[in-house]
């Protein structure tokens, strides 16, 4: 066999002098040469030869996308980005699928290292997408987003919204619904603006608009004269009596004064109205459960403060400064072993 | 609005309900605020001046602290000013809470309270002296010590009771029946803590069983006037229920007669005392509103500030927040929101 090869080789090389043994051509006719293997079909994807075809397919898709995006960004002169620009980009907040979900999506086994590599690629593409978005190339960003959407979690919005304060909703009657908590108590508070009674509305609309200062002591008998010595001008007649609406507070369908016999509890509940300057502007209905009187009144106070901040946004900084919008985090401290109560120690004995 | 000083002799003579008394000790001059219900009650009294008291038997009802005792006081003051003969019992609970001596009278088969009766006669005489000066007794009443007949005046009759305490309960009952027959001046019978007369008293009989309130002489008489069994030819009977004392709560019979919502079991299997149902029959419910209006509360705020009795600022924000804290209830507004507050 070697000899045959050698001879063939020397035939091709066609050197004049003989280097190998002479074989007559007639003997070479029946010689069996090496057969070419049967032609196999070319695999669709180059990943066929890898052990994890599905995984590498996906990874290749991503890498291609990254490559194209990079090229596009380089053409648009967005890459490489100077340091100050990179620092001032908005933060990336990505919520990718977890390993199990991604494996299910790809229909492939995923180990941690492969998962991490995949995530690294996703993050890189996400970075380019952010760059495109910030630079104003919305179409490019959207195209990249379409690729990334496949690998994002379904409840992405919910996860990103965690920790953010939800805006207080109003129903069709203009009532707000807020919740306040303190110690072990919870208060569900519905607050609605008060309306002057129909006869008061008529009276206020029919009387001429005057600069009536609401005085605290309108006597039972109405005075008809103004300040003596004035015969004309606004000081010559008494200001029209201002009809004041009052705040009614119902707690578990019981009036406030009946439900909270202690003055301190009542004052704590009315305090948000006083700070915001809205006493008499709103009526309150609350359902309170759990805890004792202090906890329930504290919970009510927080619920009312949140509701007032929602109804009258201008009062929010006032309430915040007064620390009425903060949920008091103090809770009853647990009893510890070796102590009589949370902090109280047993009597120390010398011996 | 201040009570007129010459009319306050009734206040001084008869005394005041406990809750009202505390207010008057803090304020310089006794006063109360005129409300819509005050005007209504005074109108009713005006109409009742010419009719029998059987037609005007009112019971003031309402939440605790809404102003029933004050309203009764205003009615009594008005009656005194209008030259009515008034008999005002500011604390009827003292009749049934075993705080005065009691004596069994075999003739009437009731328990008399001589000390209380004597004191009440004295007060009655102090207030109504001028009105009963010329009234003659219409019946004939032979007492042990003296006989009272048509030659004697009502004052003589009263003096018998003042001199001899053992006759005081009988004298008081006789006096009331005499007043029932005269038509010279209308008579107002005003009782605070009215529901105490419908309860079981704290007295005990010799067998240590509780004595019913209508087995006591004076409460029985008062109940008879309240139920219309006895009536003044001209006058009215006013009673104010008190929701504060939980030992003497309005019983089911009274609650049903006044049309109130029963706080106790009230099904058909709950027994109702026939006597009490009779004594509560025909009483008219006069509800007093739970909330003060803003103007009324502002007047009270003004009065207390003018008396320099408050430590809080005199401003509309303070006033309105205190009004909100008390929910408009008069007693809560004054006692808790104004006097007990520390939040300025």
Short mmCIF file of C-alpha atoms in Angstrom, two decimals, chain A residues 36-42:
data_model
loop_
_atom_site.label_atom_id
_atom_site.label_comp_id
_atom_site.label_asym_id
_atom_site.label_seq_id
_atom_site.Cartn_x
_atom_site.Cartn_y
_atom_site.Cartn_z
CA UNK A 36 -13.71 9.25 -0.88
CA UNK A 37 -16.28 9.10 1.93
CA UNK A 38 -19.96 9.35 0.83
CA UNK A 39 -21.08 13.06 0.77
CA UNK A 40 -22.98 13.93 3.96
CA UNK A 41 -25.62 16.74 4.08
CA UNK A 42 -24.24 19.92 5.54
#
